[in-house]
Structure formats: structure tokens, C-alpha cells
Short mmCIF file of C-alpha atoms and ligand atoms in Angstrom, two decimals:
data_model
loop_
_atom_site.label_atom_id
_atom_site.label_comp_id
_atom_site.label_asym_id
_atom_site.label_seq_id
_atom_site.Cartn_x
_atom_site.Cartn_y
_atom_site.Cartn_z
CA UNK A 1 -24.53 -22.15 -18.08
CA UNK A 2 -21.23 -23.88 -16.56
CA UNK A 3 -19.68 -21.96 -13.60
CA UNK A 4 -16.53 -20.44 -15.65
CA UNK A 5 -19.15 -18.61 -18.04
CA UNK A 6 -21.70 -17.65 -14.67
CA UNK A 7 -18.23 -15.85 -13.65
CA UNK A 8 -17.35 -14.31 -16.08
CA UNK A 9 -21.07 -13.04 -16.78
CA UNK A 10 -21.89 -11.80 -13.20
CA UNK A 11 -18.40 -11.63 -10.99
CA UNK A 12 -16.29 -8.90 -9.81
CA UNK A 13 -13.22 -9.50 -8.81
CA UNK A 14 -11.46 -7.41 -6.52
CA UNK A 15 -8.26 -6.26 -7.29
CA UNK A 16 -8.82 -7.46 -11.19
CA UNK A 17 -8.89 -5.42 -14.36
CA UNK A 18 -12.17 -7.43 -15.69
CA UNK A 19 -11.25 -6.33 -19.34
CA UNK A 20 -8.56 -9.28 -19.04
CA UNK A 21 -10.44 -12.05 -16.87
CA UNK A 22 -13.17 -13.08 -19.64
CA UNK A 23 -10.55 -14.50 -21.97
CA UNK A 24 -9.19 -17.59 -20.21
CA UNK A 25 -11.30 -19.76 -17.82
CA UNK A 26 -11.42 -18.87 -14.23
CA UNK A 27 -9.07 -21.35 -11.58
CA UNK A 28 -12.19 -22.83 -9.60
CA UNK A 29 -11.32 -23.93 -6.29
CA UNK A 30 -13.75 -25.74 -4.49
CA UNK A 31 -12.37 -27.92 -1.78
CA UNK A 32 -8.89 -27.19 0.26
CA UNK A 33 -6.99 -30.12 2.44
CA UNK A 34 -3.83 -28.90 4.47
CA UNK A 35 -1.52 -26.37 2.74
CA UNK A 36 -3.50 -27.57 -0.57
CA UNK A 37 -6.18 -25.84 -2.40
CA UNK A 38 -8.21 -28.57 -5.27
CA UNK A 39 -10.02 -27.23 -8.06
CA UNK A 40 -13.32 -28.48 -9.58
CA UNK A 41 -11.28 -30.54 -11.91
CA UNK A 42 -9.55 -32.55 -8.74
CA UNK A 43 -6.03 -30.86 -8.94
CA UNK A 44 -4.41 -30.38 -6.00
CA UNK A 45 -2.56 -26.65 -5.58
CA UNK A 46 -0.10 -25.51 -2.64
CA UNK A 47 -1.26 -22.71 -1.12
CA UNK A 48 1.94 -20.08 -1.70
CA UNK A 49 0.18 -16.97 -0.38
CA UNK A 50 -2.06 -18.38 2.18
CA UNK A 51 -5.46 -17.52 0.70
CA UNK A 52 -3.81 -13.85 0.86
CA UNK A 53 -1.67 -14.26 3.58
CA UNK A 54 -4.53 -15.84 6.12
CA UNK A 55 -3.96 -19.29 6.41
CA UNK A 56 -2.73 -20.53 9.61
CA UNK A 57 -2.87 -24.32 10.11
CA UNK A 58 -3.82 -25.04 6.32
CA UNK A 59 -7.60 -25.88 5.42
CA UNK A 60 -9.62 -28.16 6.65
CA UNK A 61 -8.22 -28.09 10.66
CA UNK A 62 -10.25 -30.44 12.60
CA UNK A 63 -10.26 -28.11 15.74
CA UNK A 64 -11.45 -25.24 14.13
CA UNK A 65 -13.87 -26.89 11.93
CA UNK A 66 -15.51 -28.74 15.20
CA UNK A 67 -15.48 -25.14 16.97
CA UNK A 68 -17.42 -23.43 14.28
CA UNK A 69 -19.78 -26.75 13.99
CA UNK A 70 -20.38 -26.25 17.81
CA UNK A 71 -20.97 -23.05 17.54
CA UNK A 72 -23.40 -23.54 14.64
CA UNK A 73 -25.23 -25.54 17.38
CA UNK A 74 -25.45 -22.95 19.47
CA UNK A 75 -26.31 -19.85 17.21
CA UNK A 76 -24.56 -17.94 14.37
CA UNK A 77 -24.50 -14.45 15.70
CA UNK A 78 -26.13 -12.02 17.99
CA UNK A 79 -24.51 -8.30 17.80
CA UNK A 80 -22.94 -6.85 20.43
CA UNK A 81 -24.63 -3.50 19.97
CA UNK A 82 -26.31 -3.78 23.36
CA UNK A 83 -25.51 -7.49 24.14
CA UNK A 84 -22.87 -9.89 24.58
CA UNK A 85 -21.35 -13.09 23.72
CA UNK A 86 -19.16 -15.67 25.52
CA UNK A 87 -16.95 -16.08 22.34
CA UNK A 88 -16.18 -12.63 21.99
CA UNK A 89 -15.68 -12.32 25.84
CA UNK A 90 -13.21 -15.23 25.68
CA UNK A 91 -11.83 -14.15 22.98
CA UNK A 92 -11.24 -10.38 23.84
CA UNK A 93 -9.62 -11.70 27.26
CA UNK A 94 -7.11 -14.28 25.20
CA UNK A 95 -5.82 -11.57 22.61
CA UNK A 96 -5.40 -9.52 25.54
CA UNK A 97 -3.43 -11.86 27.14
CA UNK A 98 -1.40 -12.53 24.29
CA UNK A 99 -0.02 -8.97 23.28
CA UNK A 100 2.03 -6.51 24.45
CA UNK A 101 1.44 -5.41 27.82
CA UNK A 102 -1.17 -2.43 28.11
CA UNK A 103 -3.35 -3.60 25.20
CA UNK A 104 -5.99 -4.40 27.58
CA UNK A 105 -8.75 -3.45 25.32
CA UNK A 106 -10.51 -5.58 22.54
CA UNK A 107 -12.67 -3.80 19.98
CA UNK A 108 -13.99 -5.80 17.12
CA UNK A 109 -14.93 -5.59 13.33
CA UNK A 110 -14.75 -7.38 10.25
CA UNK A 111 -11.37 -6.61 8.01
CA UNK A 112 -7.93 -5.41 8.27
CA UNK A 113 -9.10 -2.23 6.50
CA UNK A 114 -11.45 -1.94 9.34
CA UNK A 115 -9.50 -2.89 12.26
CA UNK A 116 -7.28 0.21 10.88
CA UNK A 117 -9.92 2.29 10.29
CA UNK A 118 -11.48 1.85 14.14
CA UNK A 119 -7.47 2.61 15.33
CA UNK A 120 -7.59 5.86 12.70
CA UNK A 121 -11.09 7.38 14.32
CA UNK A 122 -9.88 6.49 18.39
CA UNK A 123 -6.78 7.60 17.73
CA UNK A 124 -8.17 11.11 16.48
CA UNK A 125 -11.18 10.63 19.06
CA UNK A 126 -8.54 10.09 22.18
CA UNK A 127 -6.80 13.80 21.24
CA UNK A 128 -10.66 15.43 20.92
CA UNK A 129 -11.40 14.06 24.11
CA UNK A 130 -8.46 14.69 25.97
CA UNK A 131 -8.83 18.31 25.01
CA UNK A 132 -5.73 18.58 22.54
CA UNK A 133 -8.25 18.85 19.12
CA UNK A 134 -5.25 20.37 17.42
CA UNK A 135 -3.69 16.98 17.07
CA UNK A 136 -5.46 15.83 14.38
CA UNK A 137 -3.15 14.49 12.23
CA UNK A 138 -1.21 10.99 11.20
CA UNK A 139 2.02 10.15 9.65
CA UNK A 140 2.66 7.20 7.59
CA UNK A 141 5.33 5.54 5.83
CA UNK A 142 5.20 6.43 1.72
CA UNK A 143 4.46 3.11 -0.02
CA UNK A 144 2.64 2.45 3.27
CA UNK A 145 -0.72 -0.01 2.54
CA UNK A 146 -3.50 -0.13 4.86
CA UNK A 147 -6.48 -1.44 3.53
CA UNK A 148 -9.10 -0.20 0.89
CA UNK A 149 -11.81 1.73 3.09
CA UNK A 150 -11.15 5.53 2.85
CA UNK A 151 -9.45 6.24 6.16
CA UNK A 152 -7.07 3.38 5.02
CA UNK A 153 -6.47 4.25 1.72
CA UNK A 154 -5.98 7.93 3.20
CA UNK A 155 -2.84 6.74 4.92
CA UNK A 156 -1.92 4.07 2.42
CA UNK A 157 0.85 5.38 -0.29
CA UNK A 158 0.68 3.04 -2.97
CA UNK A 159 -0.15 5.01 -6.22
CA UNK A 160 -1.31 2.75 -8.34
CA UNK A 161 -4.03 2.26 -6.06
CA UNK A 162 -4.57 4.89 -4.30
CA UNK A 163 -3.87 8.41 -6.54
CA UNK A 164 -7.92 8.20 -8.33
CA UNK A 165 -9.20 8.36 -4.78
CA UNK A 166 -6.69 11.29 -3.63
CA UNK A 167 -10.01 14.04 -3.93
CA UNK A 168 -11.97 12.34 -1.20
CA UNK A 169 -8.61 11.58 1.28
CA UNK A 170 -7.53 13.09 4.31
CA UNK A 171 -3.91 14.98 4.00
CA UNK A 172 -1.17 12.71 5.55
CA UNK A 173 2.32 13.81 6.75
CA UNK A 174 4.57 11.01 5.08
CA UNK A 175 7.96 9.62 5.63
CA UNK A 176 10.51 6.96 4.32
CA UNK A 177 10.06 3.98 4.41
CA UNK A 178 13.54 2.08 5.36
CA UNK A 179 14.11 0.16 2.22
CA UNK A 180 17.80 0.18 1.45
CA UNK A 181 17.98 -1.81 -1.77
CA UNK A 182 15.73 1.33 -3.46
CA UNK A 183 16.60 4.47 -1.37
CA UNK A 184 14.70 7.64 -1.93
CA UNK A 185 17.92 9.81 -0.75
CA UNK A 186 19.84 8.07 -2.30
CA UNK A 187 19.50 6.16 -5.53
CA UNK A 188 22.33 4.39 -6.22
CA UNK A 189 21.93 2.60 -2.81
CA UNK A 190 23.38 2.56 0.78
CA UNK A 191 23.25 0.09 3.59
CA UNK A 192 20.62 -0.99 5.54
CA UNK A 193 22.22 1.01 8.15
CA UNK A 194 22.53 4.41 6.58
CA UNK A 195 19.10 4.27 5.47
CA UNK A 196 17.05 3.65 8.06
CA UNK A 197 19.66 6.43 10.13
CA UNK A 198 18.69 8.49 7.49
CA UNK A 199 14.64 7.69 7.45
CA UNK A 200 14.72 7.85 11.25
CA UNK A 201 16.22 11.66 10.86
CA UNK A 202 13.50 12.77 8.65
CA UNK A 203 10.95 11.17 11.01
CA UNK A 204 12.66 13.20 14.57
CA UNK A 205 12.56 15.94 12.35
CA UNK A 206 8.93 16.02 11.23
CA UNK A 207 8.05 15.07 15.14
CA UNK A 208 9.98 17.83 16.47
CA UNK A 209 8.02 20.44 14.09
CA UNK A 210 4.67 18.93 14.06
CA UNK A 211 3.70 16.85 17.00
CA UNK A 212 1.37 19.64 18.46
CA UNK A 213 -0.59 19.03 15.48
CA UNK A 214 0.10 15.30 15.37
CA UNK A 215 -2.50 12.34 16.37
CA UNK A 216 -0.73 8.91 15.43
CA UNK A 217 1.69 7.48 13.37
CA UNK A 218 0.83 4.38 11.89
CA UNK A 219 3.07 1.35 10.39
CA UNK A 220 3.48 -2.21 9.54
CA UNK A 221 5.84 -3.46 12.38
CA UNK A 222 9.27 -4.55 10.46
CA UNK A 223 8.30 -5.46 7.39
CA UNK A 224 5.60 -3.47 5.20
CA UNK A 225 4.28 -6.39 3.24
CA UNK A 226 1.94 -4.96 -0.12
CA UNK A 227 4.76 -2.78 -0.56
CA UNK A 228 6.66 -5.59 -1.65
CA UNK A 229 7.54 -7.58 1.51
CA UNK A 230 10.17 -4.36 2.37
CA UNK A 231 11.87 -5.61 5.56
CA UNK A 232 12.74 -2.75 7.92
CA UNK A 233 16.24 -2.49 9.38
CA UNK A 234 16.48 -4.29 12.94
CA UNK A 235 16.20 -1.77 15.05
CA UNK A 236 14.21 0.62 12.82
CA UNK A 237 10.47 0.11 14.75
CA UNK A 238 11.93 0.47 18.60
CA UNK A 239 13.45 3.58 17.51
CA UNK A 240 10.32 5.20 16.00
CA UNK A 241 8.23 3.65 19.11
CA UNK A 242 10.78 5.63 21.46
CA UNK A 243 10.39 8.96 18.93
CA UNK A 244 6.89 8.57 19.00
CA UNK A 245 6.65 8.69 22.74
CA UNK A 246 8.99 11.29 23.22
CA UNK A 247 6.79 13.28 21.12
CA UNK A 248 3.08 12.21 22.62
CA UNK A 249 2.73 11.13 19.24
CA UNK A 250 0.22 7.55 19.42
CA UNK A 251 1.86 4.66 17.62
CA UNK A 252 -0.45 2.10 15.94
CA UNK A 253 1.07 -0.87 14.88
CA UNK A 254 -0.67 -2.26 11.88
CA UNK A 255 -0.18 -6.06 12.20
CA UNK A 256 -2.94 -7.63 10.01
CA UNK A 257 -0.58 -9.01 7.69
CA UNK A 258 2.66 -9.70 10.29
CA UNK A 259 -0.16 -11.10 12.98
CA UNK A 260 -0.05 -14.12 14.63
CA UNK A 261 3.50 -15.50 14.10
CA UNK A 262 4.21 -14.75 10.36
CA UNK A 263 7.09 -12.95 11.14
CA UNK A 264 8.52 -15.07 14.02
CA UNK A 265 7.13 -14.34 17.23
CA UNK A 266 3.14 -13.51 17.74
CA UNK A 267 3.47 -10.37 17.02
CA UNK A 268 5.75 -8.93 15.03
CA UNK A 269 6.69 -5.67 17.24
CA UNK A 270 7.00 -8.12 20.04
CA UNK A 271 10.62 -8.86 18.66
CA UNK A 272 11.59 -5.18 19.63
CA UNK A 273 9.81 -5.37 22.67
CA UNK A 274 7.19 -2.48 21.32
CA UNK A 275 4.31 -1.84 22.96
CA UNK A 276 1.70 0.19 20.87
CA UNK A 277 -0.85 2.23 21.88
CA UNK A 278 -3.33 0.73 19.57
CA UNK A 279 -2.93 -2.66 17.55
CA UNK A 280 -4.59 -3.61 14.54
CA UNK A 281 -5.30 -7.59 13.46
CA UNK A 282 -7.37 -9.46 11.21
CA UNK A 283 -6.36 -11.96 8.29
CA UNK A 284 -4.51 -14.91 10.69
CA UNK A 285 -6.54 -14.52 13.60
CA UNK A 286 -9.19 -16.67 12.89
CA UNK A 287 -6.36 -19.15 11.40
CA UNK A 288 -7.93 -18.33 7.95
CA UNK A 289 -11.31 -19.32 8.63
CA UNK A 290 -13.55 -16.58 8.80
CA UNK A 291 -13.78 -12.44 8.44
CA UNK A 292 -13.08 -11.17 11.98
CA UNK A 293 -10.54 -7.88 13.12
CA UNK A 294 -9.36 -6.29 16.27
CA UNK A 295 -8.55 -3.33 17.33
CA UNK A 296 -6.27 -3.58 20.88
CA UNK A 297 -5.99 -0.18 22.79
CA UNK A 298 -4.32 0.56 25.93
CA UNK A 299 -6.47 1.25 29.02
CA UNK A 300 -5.37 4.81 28.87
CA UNK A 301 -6.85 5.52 25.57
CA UNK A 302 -10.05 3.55 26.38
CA UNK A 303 -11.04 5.87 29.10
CA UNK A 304 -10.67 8.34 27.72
CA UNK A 305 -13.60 7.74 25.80
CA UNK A 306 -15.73 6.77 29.57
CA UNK A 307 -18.36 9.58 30.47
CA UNK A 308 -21.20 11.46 29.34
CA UNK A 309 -22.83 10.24 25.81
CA UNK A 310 -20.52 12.34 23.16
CA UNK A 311 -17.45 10.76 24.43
CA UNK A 312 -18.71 7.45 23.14
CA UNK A 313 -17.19 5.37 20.62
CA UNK A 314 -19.53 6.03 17.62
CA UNK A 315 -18.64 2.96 15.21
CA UNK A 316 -19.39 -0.46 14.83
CA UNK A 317 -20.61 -2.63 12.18
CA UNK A 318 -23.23 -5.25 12.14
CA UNK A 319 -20.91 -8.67 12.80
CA UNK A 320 -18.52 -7.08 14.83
CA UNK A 321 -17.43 -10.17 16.89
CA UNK A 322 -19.56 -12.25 14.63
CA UNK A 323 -19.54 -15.68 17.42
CA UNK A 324 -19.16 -18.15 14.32
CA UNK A 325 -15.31 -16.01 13.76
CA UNK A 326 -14.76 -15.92 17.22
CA UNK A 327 -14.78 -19.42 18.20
CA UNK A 328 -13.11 -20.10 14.99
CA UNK A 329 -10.17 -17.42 16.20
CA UNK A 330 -10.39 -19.16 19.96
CA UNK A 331 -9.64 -22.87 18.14
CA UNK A 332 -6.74 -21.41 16.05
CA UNK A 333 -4.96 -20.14 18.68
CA UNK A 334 -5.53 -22.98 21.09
CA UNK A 335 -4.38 -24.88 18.60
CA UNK A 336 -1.25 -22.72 17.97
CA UNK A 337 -0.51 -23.57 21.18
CA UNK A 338 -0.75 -27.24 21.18
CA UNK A 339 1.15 -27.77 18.51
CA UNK A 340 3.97 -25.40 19.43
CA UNK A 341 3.26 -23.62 15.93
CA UNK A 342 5.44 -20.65 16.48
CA UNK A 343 8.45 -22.50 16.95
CA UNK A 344 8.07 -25.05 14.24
CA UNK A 345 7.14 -22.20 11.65
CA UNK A 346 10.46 -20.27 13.00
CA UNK A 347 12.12 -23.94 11.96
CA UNK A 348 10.95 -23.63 8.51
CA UNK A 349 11.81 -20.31 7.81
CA UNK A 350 15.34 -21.23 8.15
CA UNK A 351 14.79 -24.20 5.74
CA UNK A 352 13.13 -21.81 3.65
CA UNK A 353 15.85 -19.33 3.80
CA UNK A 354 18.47 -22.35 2.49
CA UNK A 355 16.09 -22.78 -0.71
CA UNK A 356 15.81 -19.24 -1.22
CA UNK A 357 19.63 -18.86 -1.35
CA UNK A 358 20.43 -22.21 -3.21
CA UNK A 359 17.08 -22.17 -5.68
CA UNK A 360 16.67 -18.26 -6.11
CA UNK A 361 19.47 -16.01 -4.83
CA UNK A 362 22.04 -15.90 -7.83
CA UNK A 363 19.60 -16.52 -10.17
CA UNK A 364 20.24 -13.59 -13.12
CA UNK A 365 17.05 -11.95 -12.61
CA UNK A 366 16.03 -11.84 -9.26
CA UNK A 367 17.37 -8.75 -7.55
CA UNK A 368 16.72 -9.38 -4.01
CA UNK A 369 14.96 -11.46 -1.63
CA UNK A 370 13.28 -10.77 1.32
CA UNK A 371 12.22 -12.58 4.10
CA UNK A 372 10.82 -12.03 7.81
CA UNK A 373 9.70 -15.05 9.16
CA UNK A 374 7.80 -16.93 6.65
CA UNK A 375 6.87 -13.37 4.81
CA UNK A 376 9.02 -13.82 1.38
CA UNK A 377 9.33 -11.04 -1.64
CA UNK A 378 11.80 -12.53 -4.40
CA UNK A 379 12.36 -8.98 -6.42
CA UNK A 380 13.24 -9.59 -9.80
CA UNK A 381 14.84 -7.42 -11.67
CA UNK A 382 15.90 -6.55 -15.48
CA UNK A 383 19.47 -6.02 -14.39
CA UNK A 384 21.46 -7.09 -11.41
CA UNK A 385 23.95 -4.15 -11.18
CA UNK A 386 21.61 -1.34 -11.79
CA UNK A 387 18.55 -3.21 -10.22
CA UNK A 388 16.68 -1.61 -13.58
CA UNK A 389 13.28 -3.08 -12.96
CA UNK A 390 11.40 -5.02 -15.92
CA UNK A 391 9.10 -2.89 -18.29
CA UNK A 392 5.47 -3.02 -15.94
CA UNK A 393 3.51 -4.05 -19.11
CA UNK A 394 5.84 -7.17 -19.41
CA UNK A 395 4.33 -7.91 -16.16
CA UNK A 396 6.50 -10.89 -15.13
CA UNK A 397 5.72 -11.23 -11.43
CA UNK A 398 1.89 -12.03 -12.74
CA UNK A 399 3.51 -14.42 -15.71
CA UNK A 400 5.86 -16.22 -13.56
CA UNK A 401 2.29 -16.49 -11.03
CA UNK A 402 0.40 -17.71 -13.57
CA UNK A 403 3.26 -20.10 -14.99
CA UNK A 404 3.30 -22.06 -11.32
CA UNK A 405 0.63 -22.98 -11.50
CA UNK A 406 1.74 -26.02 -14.23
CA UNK A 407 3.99 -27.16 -11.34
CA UNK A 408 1.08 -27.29 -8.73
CA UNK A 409 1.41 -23.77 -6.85
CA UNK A 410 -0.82 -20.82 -6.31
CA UNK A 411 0.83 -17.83 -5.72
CA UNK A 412 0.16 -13.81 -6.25
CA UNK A 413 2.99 -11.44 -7.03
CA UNK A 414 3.25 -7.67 -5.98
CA UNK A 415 4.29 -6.05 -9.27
CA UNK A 416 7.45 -7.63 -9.67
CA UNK A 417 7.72 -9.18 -6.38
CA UNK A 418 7.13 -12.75 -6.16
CA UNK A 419 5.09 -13.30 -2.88
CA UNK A 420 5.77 -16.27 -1.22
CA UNK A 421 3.78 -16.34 2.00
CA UNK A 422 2.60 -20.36 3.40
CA UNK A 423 0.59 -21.25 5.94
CA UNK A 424 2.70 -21.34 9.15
CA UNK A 425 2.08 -25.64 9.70
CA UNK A 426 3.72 -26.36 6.34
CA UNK A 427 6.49 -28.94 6.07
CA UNK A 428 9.98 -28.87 4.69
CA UNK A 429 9.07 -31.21 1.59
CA UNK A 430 6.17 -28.38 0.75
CA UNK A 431 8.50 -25.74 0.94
CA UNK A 432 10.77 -27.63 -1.47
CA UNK A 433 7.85 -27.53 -3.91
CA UNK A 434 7.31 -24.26 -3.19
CA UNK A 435 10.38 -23.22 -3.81
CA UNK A 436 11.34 -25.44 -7.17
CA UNK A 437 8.47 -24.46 -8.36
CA UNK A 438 9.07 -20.57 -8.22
CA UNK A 439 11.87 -21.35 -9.86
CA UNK A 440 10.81 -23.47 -13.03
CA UNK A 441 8.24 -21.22 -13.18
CA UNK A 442 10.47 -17.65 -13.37
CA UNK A 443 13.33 -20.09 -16.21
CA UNK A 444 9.99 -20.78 -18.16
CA UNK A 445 8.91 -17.25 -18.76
CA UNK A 446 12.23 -15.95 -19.19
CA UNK A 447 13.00 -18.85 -21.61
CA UNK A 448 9.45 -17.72 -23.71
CA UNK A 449 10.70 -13.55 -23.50
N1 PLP B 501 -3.21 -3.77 6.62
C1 PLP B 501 -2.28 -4.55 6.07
C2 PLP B 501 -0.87 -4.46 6.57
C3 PLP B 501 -2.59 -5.43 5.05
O1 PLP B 501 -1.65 -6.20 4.49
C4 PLP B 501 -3.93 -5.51 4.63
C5 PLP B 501 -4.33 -6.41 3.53
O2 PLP B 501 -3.53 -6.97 2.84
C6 PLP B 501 -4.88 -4.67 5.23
C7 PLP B 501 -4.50 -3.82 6.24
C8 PLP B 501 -6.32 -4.72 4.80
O3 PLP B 501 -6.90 -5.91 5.21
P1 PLP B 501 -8.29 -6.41 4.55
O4 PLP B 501 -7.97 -6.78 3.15
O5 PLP B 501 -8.69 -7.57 5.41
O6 PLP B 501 -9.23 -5.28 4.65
#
């Protein structure tokens, strides 16, 4: 049996309606080099999503592989249930270092759905502890996504995903999220402005009535990415951080997709100088590599939880800090720093922001495009004027995917958003493939409608 038909006879892949994936032969990638992925076959791919949205340096980085093979040398884990480790010590003290001031405390685990899931359970914990058990309760944005364990998905809001799981959630309060170009309030559309004056309303409202009862609030800081790369209003997050505080409502800032300089700076609330009382990371922060997430709280929730046994932090999971991830995390972001990698990446999202607007922006079906950093979503759109949305079962963000890949470029839509999402070291001429290619592939679809 060749390794298409072993697939198809004993994979599941995640996020995949199965029915579909039998009839055409899987993409099999087995090597990557730089921003390219190379299938068994020997042809090279750009990577337009980052291996969903993880890639740092691009595959294959020399530090990071020599860190893990040191590692290797050393051992491949040992828990720290009871123990300790000098990667996840070094680690711990860098990321603490690194983000906004008061995040003092490093708690680890294995996936962004995780790393939310630990802020979820302290955040409720903190209030139980502090003697306030009536605040129990979170807010989140509506087409908020958080990951796919159940405290995730119980703040997440995207239907499609979410609504067969809705009997074993818990009850959210919700809010809007500020996305201007499809306003809840107001349909035919109103600035950027107006809307997120008009989400920030609801939000002081809801705070004003509720915060007795009210835990955390949790969001993607400035742009809320599986939604459909929906960048937030400048201005938007410092004004729900201030609400938040005035209310003694926690704020955790979900970063696992806007970590570690997607967006611009490190961290994406760091460009509205928000400090969070908890902070969740994952994908970049082991520059791709391997499964690793954090979970930053301030020193103020962290002792809370210091005294006799049942104020303990019950959770963990067996690789938290897994020392193979951690050294891998320590070489990325060394090497983030030797090569000046924020800056350069905020160089090419202004080249990418030219293609965009001479490749992509007046093209007849694409509705809108939005970017933060190097975080793209290229809406397209049925009609211009009304921004009528394609028919879903069309589904052209998948086609247009799928049709890239004939010009030499992975990428992975969101419904009818085209994602594009590259590791951070890419170069201009990369992003010109990128970019062309998006293109050719959307006129050949259309062209075949
Ligand atoms: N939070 C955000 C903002 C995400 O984008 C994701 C994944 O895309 C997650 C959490 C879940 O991360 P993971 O898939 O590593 O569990």
C-alpha cells in the first residue's frame, strides 16, 4: 500500500469533512527548506499560512535545529510535576522578560487551546480564592475563536464549529466584535470609528451591570484572526483594557495567533501599551518547531493561589514544558534577536501591503483586505457594492486554495477569506510569489464559474 491510499485508509484529519478527502490524492509533504514546504514528488511549495500560522524563521533553521539536537543529547523530557528543568527555567525567565510588565509568571502546556484553557480555570480560580466566588463568569467577543478544548470552544463564537457542542458549554456573556465592513448594528455599514464607539458602548454597558458576577474577558489583541483576520479599530483594545480595570474585570489577552511579532511588535497588545492580567501563547513560540504554550500571569494573580493545599493550581498535562520545545522556543527567539526579525518582518509588511493594493485591491471580487502586520484576510465577495458574499457551497476561498497550488503556494482560506499569513524571515521576491499567485489563482476559478 503507497502512502496516499495508507491515508486515506487510516487518517483523520482535523478540521476535514473525510467524506471529501478519499477522492483526490493527499498533498504529501515530507521535507521543508526556508519559507518552502517539498512534497514526496520533489516540488517545492511557499509556505502562505505558516504551517497554520507557526512558522517563524521558515524550516529547517540551523539554530533551532542544533538546539533541539543538543538537547536530544542531553534528554527529551522530564515533567515538571515535582521537578525541574533548565530549559523551562530559562525559558520562563526570557518570556518574562519579554512581555508586558507584571507578567512575571510562566505556566506551561502544550497548545493554544490549552494555554487558554489554563488562563480560563486561574482566571475563575483567582475570584474563588480571593473570596469573590460570585464572579464566575467571562465575556467574549461573538465570532471570537479560542481553540477546540471545551473551555475554549465555550468562549469561542464561531457557529459552524462550535453550535453541536453548545449542550456541554459554559454560558458566556458576548459582545461585538469591532468589524466595520460587516456591522451587527448596523448592516449597511459605518466607519471604523462608529463601530468600535458603538461595540465599546455595549461592552461599558454589560460591565457596568454585570461585573459583580464577572471573572475575565477574553480577546485576540487587535485583530481576531479565525474570524477572518477582522482587524480591530486602533484604539479599540486600550479602551476595553481601561473598561476592564475600571470594572475589576481580568483581561486575558489571547495572543497565540498575534504572538511573537506577527502583528508588528512582539506582542500584539504591546502596540497599545496593554498590560494583561493573564497572556496566552503557543503556535510562534517555538518558531514553528515544536508543540509548546504559555500561560503569563501577573504576580498578583499567582499568589493568590500560595497557601494551604486547595488553593493549588490543579492542572497540568504530561509535557508541560516538554525540554525538547523549550530549547527549541529559547533558539527562536535568540535568533529573533540576532537577526533583528521584528523589524525586517515590519519591512515586508509594507511591501506586502503595495502588492495587496496593486495585485488584489480593485480586483472585482475581493471585498476587502485586511492586514496587521504580516496577518492578511483578502475577503472576497459576490458583489462589491452590497458586499453580498458568494453562495458557501461554491466554496471559493477553498477553490482559489486549492487552485495555488499550480503556481507553487500553500495556503488555507477562512470561508471566503483568503489567509495569507508567511513566516516572518520571508523576502520581498517570496512575497511577490505569494502575492501573484493569489491572484492567478482567484482569475482561474472565476474564469472556470
Ligand atoms: N487561540 C487563537 C487566537 C488561535 O488562533 C488558535 C488556533 O488557531 C488557538 C487559540 C488554538 O490553538 P491550538 O490550535 O494550538 O490549540
Amino acid at each position: 500500500m503507497n502512502l496516499a491510499d495508507k491515508d486515506h485508509r487510516h487518517l483523520w484529519h482535523p478540521f476535514t469533512q473525510m467524506q471529501s478527502w478519499g477522492g483526490t490524492p493527499p498533498l504529501i509533504i515530507e521535507r521543508g527548506e526556508g519559507c518552502y514546504l517539498i512534497d514526496i514528488e520533489g516540488r517545492h511549495y511557499l509556505d502562505g499560512v505558516s504551517s497554520l500560522w507557526v512558522t517563524v524563521h521558515g524550516h529547517r533553521c540551523a539554530e533551532i535545529d542544533e538546539a533541539v539536537r543538543a538537547q536530544l543529547g542531553r534528554m527529551a523530557h522530564s515533567t515538571l510535576l515535582g521537578l525541574s528543568h533548565p530549559p523551562a527555567i530559562e525559558l520562563a525567565a526570557e518570556l518574562a522578560s519579554l512581555a508586558p510588565e507584571g507578567l512575571t509568571r510562566v505556566f506551561y502546556s502544550d497548545s493554544g487551546s490549552t494555554a487558554v484553557e489554563v488562563a480560563l480555570k486561574m482566571a475563575f480560580q483567582y475570584w474563588q480564592l480571593r473570596g469573590r466566588p460570585a464572579k464566575r463568569h467571562f465575556i467574549a467577543l461573538r465570532e471570537a475563536y479560542h481553540g477546540d478544548t471545551l473551555g475554549a470552544v465555550s468562549v469561542g463564537g464561531i457557529e459552524l464549529f462550535h453550535r453541536i457542542f453548545h449542550p456541554l458549554l459554559f454560558d458566556v456573556l458576548r459582545v461585538a466584535a469591532p468589524h466595520a465592513y460587516r456591522c451587527a448594528a448596523e448592516p449597511s455599514g459605518h466607519g471604523p470609528e462608529a463601530c468600535a464607539a458603538h461595540c465599546l458602548a455595549e461592552l461599558a454597558e454589560l460591565l457596568a451591570a454585570r461585573s459583580p458576577d464577572l471573572a475575565a474577558l477574553i480577546l485576540e489583541p487587535r485583530v481576531q484572526g479565525a474570524a477572518g483576520m477582522l482587524v480591530h479599530p486602533p484604539g479599540y483594545l486600550a479602551e476595553v483594557a481601561r473598561l476592564c480595570r475600571a470594572h475589576q474585570v481580568l483581561l486575558i489577552c489571547d495572543e497565540v495567533a498575534t504572538g511573537f511579532g506577527r502583528t508588528g511588535p512582539m506582542f500584539s497588545c504591546q502596540a497599545e501599551d496593554v498590560r494583561p492580567d493573564l497572556l496566552a501563547l503557543a503556535k510562534g513560540l517555538t518558531g514553528g518547531y515544536l508543540p509548546l504554550a504559555a500561560t503569563l500571569a501577573t504576580e498578583e494573580i499567582y499568589e493568590a493561589f500560595l497557601g494551604e493545599k486547595e488553593r493549588t493550581f490543579f492542572h497540568g498535562h504530561t509535557y508541560t514544558g516538554n525540554p525538547l520545545a523549550c530549547v527549541a522556543a529559547l533558539a527562536s527567539l535568540q535568533r529573533m534577536r540576532d537577526r533583528q526579525l521584528l523589524p525586517w518582518a515590519e519591512a515586508r509588511a509594507v511591501t506586502l501591503s503595495r502588492l495587496l493594493a496593486e495585485q488584489l485591491a480593485s480586483h472585482p471580487a475581493v471585498g476587502q483586505i485586511r492586514q496587521l502586520g504580516l496577518m492578511v484576510g483578502v475577503e472576497l465577495v459576490a458583489d462589491r457594492a452590497s458586499r453580498r458574499p458568494y453562495p458557501p457551497a461554491l466554496a471559493l476561498g477553498a477553490r482559489v486554495c486549492q487552485a495555488a497550488r499550480a503556481h507553487g503556494v500553500l495556503l488555507r482560506p477562512l470561508g471566503d477569506v483568503l489567509v495569507l499569513m508567511p513566516p516572518l524571515a520571508i523576502t520581498d521576491d517570496q512575497l511577490g510569489h505569494l502575492v501573484s499567485a493569489a491572484r492567478q489563482a482567484l482569475d482561474a476559478v472565476l474564469s472556470g464559474l
